CSV table of C-alpha atoms in Angstrom, one decimal:
chain,number,residue,atom,x,y,z
A,1,UNK,CA,-20.0,15.7,4.8
A,2,UNK,CA,-21.9,13.8,7.5
A,3,UNK,CA,-22.2,16.1,10.5
A,4,UNK,CA,-21.7,14.3,13.8
A,5,UNK,CA,-21.0,17.4,16.0
A,6,UNK,CA,-21.6,21.1,15.9
A,7,UNK,CA,-19.5,23.1,18.2
A,8,UNK,CA,-19.7,26.8,19.1
A,9,UNK,CA,-16.5,28.4,20.4
A,10,UNK,CA,-16.8,31.9,22.0
A,11,UNK,CA,-19.6,32.7,19.7
A,12,UNK,CA,-21.2,36.2,19.9
A,13,UNK,CA,-23.2,38.2,17.4
A,14,UNK,CA,-21.3,41.3,16.2
A,15,UNK,CA,-24.4,43.3,17.2
A,16,UNK,CA,-23.8,42.2,20.8
A,17,UNK,CA,-20.1,43.1,20.8
A,18,UNK,CA,-20.7,46.2,22.9
A,19,UNK,CA,-22.7,44.3,25.5
A,20,UNK,CA,-20.2,41.7,26.5
A,21,UNK,CA,-20.8,41.8,30.2
A,22,UNK,CA,-24.6,41.5,29.6
A,23,UNK,CA,-24.2,37.9,28.4
A,24,UNK,CA,-22.5,36.3,31.4
A,25,UNK,CA,-25.6,34.3,32.2
A,26,UNK,CA,-26.0,33.0,28.7
A,27,UNK,CA,-25.4,29.3,28.1
A,28,UNK,CA,-24.3,30.0,24.5
A,29,UNK,CA,-22.9,33.5,23.9
A,30,UNK,CA,-19.2,33.9,24.7
A,31,UNK,CA,-18.9,30.4,26.1
A,32,UNK,CA,-15.7,28.5,25.3
A,33,UNK,CA,-17.2,25.3,24.0
A,34,UNK,CA,-20.9,24.5,23.4
A,35,UNK,CA,-21.3,21.2,21.6
A,36,UNK,CA,-24.4,19.7,19.9
A,37,UNK,CA,-24.2,16.0,19.1
A,38,UNK,CA,-26.0,14.0,16.5
A,39,UNK,CA,-28.9,11.9,18.0
A,40,UNK,CA,-29.7,14.4,20.8
A,41,UNK,CA,-32.3,17.2,21.0
A,42,UNK,CA,-31.6,20.7,22.3
A,43,UNK,CA,-34.0,23.5,23.2
A,44,UNK,CA,-32.5,27.0,23.0
A,45,UNK,CA,-34.7,29.5,24.9
A,46,UNK,CA,-34.6,33.2,24.5
A,47,UNK,CA,-36.6,36.4,25.0
A,48,UNK,CA,-37.4,38.3,21.8
A,49,UNK,CA,-34.2,39.9,20.5
A,50,UNK,CA,-32.0,37.4,22.2
A,51,UNK,CA,-30.5,36.1,19.0
A,52,UNK,CA,-32.1,32.7,18.5
A,53,UNK,CA,-32.9,33.3,14.8
A,54,UNK,CA,-29.4,34.7,14.3
A,55,UNK,CA,-27.9,31.5,15.9
A,56,UNK,CA,-29.8,29.3,13.4
A,57,UNK,CA,-28.7,31.5,10.5
A,58,UNK,CA,-25.1,31.3,11.6
A,59,UNK,CA,-25.1,27.5,11.9
A,60,UNK,CA,-26.8,27.2,8.5
A,61,UNK,CA,-24.1,29.5,7.0
A,62,UNK,CA,-26.5,32.2,5.8
A,63,UNK,CA,-25.0,34.8,8.1
A,64,UNK,CA,-21.4,35.4,9.1
A,65,UNK,CA,-21.8,38.6,11.3
A,66,UNK,CA,-20.5,36.9,14.5
A,67,UNK,CA,-17.3,36.6,16.5
A,68,UNK,CA,-15.9,33.3,17.5
A,69,UNK,CA,-16.1,30.0,15.6
A,70,UNK,CA,-18.7,27.4,14.5
A,71,UNK,CA,-17.2,24.0,13.8
A,72,UNK,CA,-18.7,21.0,12.0
A,73,UNK,CA,-16.8,17.9,13.1
A,74,UNK,CA,-14.0,20.2,14.2
A,75,UNK,CA,-13.8,22.2,10.9
A,76,UNK,CA,-14.5,25.9,10.9
A,77,UNK,CA,-17.5,26.5,8.7
A,78,UNK,CA,-16.0,29.8,7.4
A,79,UNK,CA,-13.6,27.6,5.4
A,80,UNK,CA,-16.4,25.9,3.4
A,81,UNK,CA,-16.7,26.7,-0.3
A,82,UNK,CA,-20.1,27.4,-1.9
A,83,UNK,CA,-20.2,23.9,-3.4
A,84,UNK,CA,-19.6,22.4,0.0
A,85,UNK,CA,-22.4,24.5,1.5
A,86,UNK,CA,-24.8,23.4,-1.3
A,87,UNK,CA,-24.0,19.7,-0.5
A,88,UNK,CA,-24.4,20.3,3.3
A,89,UNK,CA,-27.8,22.0,2.9
A,90,UNK,CA,-29.1,19.3,0.6
A,91,UNK,CA,-27.8,16.3,2.5
A,92,UNK,CA,-26.8,17.1,6.1
A,93,UNK,CA,-28.5,20.2,7.5
A,94,UNK,CA,-32.2,21.1,7.3
A,95,UNK,CA,-33.5,24.4,8.5
A,96,UNK,CA,-37.0,25.8,9.3
A,97,UNK,CA,-36.5,29.6,9.5
A,98,UNK,CA,-38.9,31.6,11.6
A,99,UNK,CA,-40.1,33.5,8.5
A,100,UNK,CA,-40.8,30.1,6.9
A,101,UNK,CA,-39.6,31.0,3.4
A,102,UNK,CA,-42.6,29.6,1.5
A,103,UNK,CA,-43.6,30.8,-1.9
A,104,UNK,CA,-47.0,32.3,-1.5
A,105,UNK,CA,-48.4,31.7,-4.9
A,106,UNK,CA,-47.4,28.0,-4.9
A,107,UNK,CA,-49.5,25.3,-3.2
A,108,UNK,CA,-48.5,23.5,-0.1
A,109,UNK,CA,-47.4,20.4,-1.9
A,110,UNK,CA,-45.6,22.5,-4.6
A,111,UNK,CA,-43.6,24.2,-1.8
A,112,UNK,CA,-42.6,20.9,-0.3
A,113,UNK,CA,-41.7,19.2,-3.5
A,114,UNK,CA,-39.7,22.1,-4.8
A,115,UNK,CA,-37.2,21.2,-2.1
A,116,UNK,CA,-37.8,17.5,-2.0
A,117,UNK,CA,-37.2,17.1,-5.7
A,118,UNK,CA,-33.6,18.2,-5.3
A,119,UNK,CA,-32.7,15.0,-3.5
A,120,UNK,CA,-35.6,12.6,-4.2
A,121,UNK,CA,-35.5,11.7,-0.5
A,122,UNK,CA,-39.3,11.8,-0.1
A,123,UNK,CA,-42.0,11.2,-2.7
A,124,UNK,CA,-45.1,13.4,-3.3
A,125,UNK,CA,-47.2,10.5,-1.9
A,126,UNK,CA,-45.1,10.6,1.3
A,127,UNK,CA,-45.4,14.4,1.6
A,128,UNK,CA,-49.1,14.3,1.2
A,129,UNK,CA,-49.3,11.6,3.9
A,130,UNK,CA,-47.4,13.9,6.2
A,131,UNK,CA,-49.8,16.7,5.5
A,132,UNK,CA,-52.8,14.5,6.2
A,133,UNK,CA,-51.2,13.3,9.4
A,134,UNK,CA,-50.9,16.9,10.6
A,135,UNK,CA,-54.6,17.6,9.7
A,136,UNK,CA,-54.0,19.7,6.6
A,137,UNK,CA,-54.1,17.0,3.9
A,138,UNK,CA,-57.2,18.7,2.4
A,139,UNK,CA,-55.1,21.9,1.9
A,140,UNK,CA,-52.3,20.2,-0.1
A,141,UNK,CA,-53.3,21.9,-3.4
A,142,UNK,CA,-54.2,25.3,-1.9
A,143,UNK,CA,-51.8,28.2,-2.4
A,144,UNK,CA,-50.1,28.9,0.9
A,145,UNK,CA,-51.1,32.6,0.7
A,146,UNK,CA,-54.6,31.4,1.5
A,147,UNK,CA,-53.5,29.4,4.6
A,148,UNK,CA,-53.1,30.5,8.2
A,149,UNK,CA,-49.7,31.0,9.8
A,150,UNK,CA,-50.1,27.8,11.8
A,151,UNK,CA,-50.9,25.8,8.7
A,152,UNK,CA,-47.9,27.4,6.9
A,153,UNK,CA,-45.7,26.4,9.9
A,154,UNK,CA,-46.7,22.7,9.4
A,155,UNK,CA,-46.1,22.9,5.6
A,156,UNK,CA,-42.7,24.5,6.1
A,157,UNK,CA,-41.7,21.9,8.7
A,158,UNK,CA,-42.7,19.0,6.4
A,159,UNK,CA,-40.6,20.6,3.7
A,160,UNK,CA,-37.6,20.5,6.0
A,161,UNK,CA,-38.3,16.9,6.9
A,162,UNK,CA,-38.5,15.8,3.3
A,163,UNK,CA,-34.8,16.0,2.8
A,164,UNK,CA,-31.8,14.1,4.2
A,165,UNK,CA,-30.2,15.5,7.3
A,166,UNK,CA,-28.0,14.8,10.3
A,167,UNK,CA,-29.1,17.9,12.1
A,168,UNK,CA,-32.4,19.7,12.0
A,169,UNK,CA,-32.6,23.4,12.9
A,170,UNK,CA,-36.1,24.6,13.9
A,171,UNK,CA,-36.7,28.2,14.7
A,172,UNK,CA,-40.0,28.7,16.6
A,173,UNK,CA,-41.7,25.7,14.8
A,174,UNK,CA,-44.9,25.7,16.9
A,175,UNK,CA,-45.4,29.3,17.9
A,176,UNK,CA,-48.8,29.5,16.2
A,177,UNK,CA,-50.0,26.0,17.0
A,178,UNK,CA,-52.6,24.8,19.5
A,179,UNK,CA,-51.6,22.0,21.9
A,180,UNK,CA,-53.1,19.3,19.7
A,181,UNK,CA,-51.3,20.5,16.5
A,182,UNK,CA,-48.1,20.9,18.6
A,183,UNK,CA,-48.3,17.3,19.7
A,184,UNK,CA,-48.9,16.0,16.2
A,185,UNK,CA,-46.1,18.0,14.7
A,186,UNK,CA,-43.7,17.2,17.5
A,187,UNK,CA,-44.4,13.5,17.2
A,188,UNK,CA,-43.6,13.6,13.4
A,189,UNK,CA,-40.4,15.6,14.1
A,190,UNK,CA,-39.3,13.1,16.8
A,191,UNK,CA,-40.1,10.1,14.5
A,192,UNK,CA,-38.1,11.5,11.6
A,193,UNK,CA,-35.2,12.5,13.7
A,194,UNK,CA,-35.0,9.1,15.5
A,195,UNK,CA,-35.1,7.2,12.2
A,196,UNK,CA,-32.0,9.1,11.0
A,197,UNK,CA,-30.3,9.4,14.4
A,198,UNK,CA,-30.3,13.1,13.8
A,199,UNK,CA,-29.7,16.0,16.2
A,200,UNK,CA,-32.4,18.5,16.7
A,201,UNK,CA,-31.8,22.2,17.7
A,202,UNK,CA,-35.1,24.0,18.3
A,203,UNK,CA,-35.6,27.6,19.5
A,204,UNK,CA,-38.5,29.0,21.4
A,205,UNK,CA,-39.5,32.2,23.3
A,206,UNK,CA,-42.5,30.5,24.9
A,207,UNK,CA,-44.5,27.8,23.2
A,208,UNK,CA,-42.0,25.0,22.7
A,209,UNK,CA,-42.5,21.8,20.8
A,210,UNK,CA,-43.6,18.7,22.8
A,211,UNK,CA,-40.3,17.0,22.2
A,212,UNK,CA,-38.1,15.0,24.5
A,213,UNK,CA,-35.3,17.4,25.1
A,214,UNK,CA,-31.9,16.3,26.2
A,215,UNK,CA,-30.5,19.7,27.1
A,216,UNK,CA,-32.0,23.2,27.6
A,217,UNK,CA,-29.9,26.2,26.8
A,218,UNK,CA,-30.7,29.9,27.4
A,219,UNK,CA,-29.4,32.7,25.4
């Protein structure tokens, strides 16, 4: 499946079900139709506990504890079989979770290639070039348990970029980066997204990526 649009219909986390009146000012929760289009970039802002990580997990199909519907090209994602999700996550939808999901005993390049090898979309040489571009090329063969959180954020983002996608979900990708590292990472994200005409959905509670954003939504 090539994802051209992601639509949220009356979406609300089940955990918020008893707080319906509290979300009247949200641009996302309990709204009749919130659409994300391929080729555009979206910033979803939230205070801590607002549900931004939950939103990413819902779209990626990792959690289903929500009311309402999420549609890919008009099809409810609850209808997808496991085999369809496997294909979507390899070819159409990339995700950087806030907890990063890196294997601590593996090196930076091993973490990246573990994912990249599933599709062959990017080579090890290309991945190492990305690491160097973000100022951590010298750490490519270091176990990530010996790296800082900011360095790990860059590794995990490169891992997400080294697969095919029509949409890229980024949950707090620059929360531990200084302005210079933010700018470098944001430039790489923008370049990769533009080359694929991909949609980007990024969340933030403060330090946002230095990306050109087409629409800002608040939870």
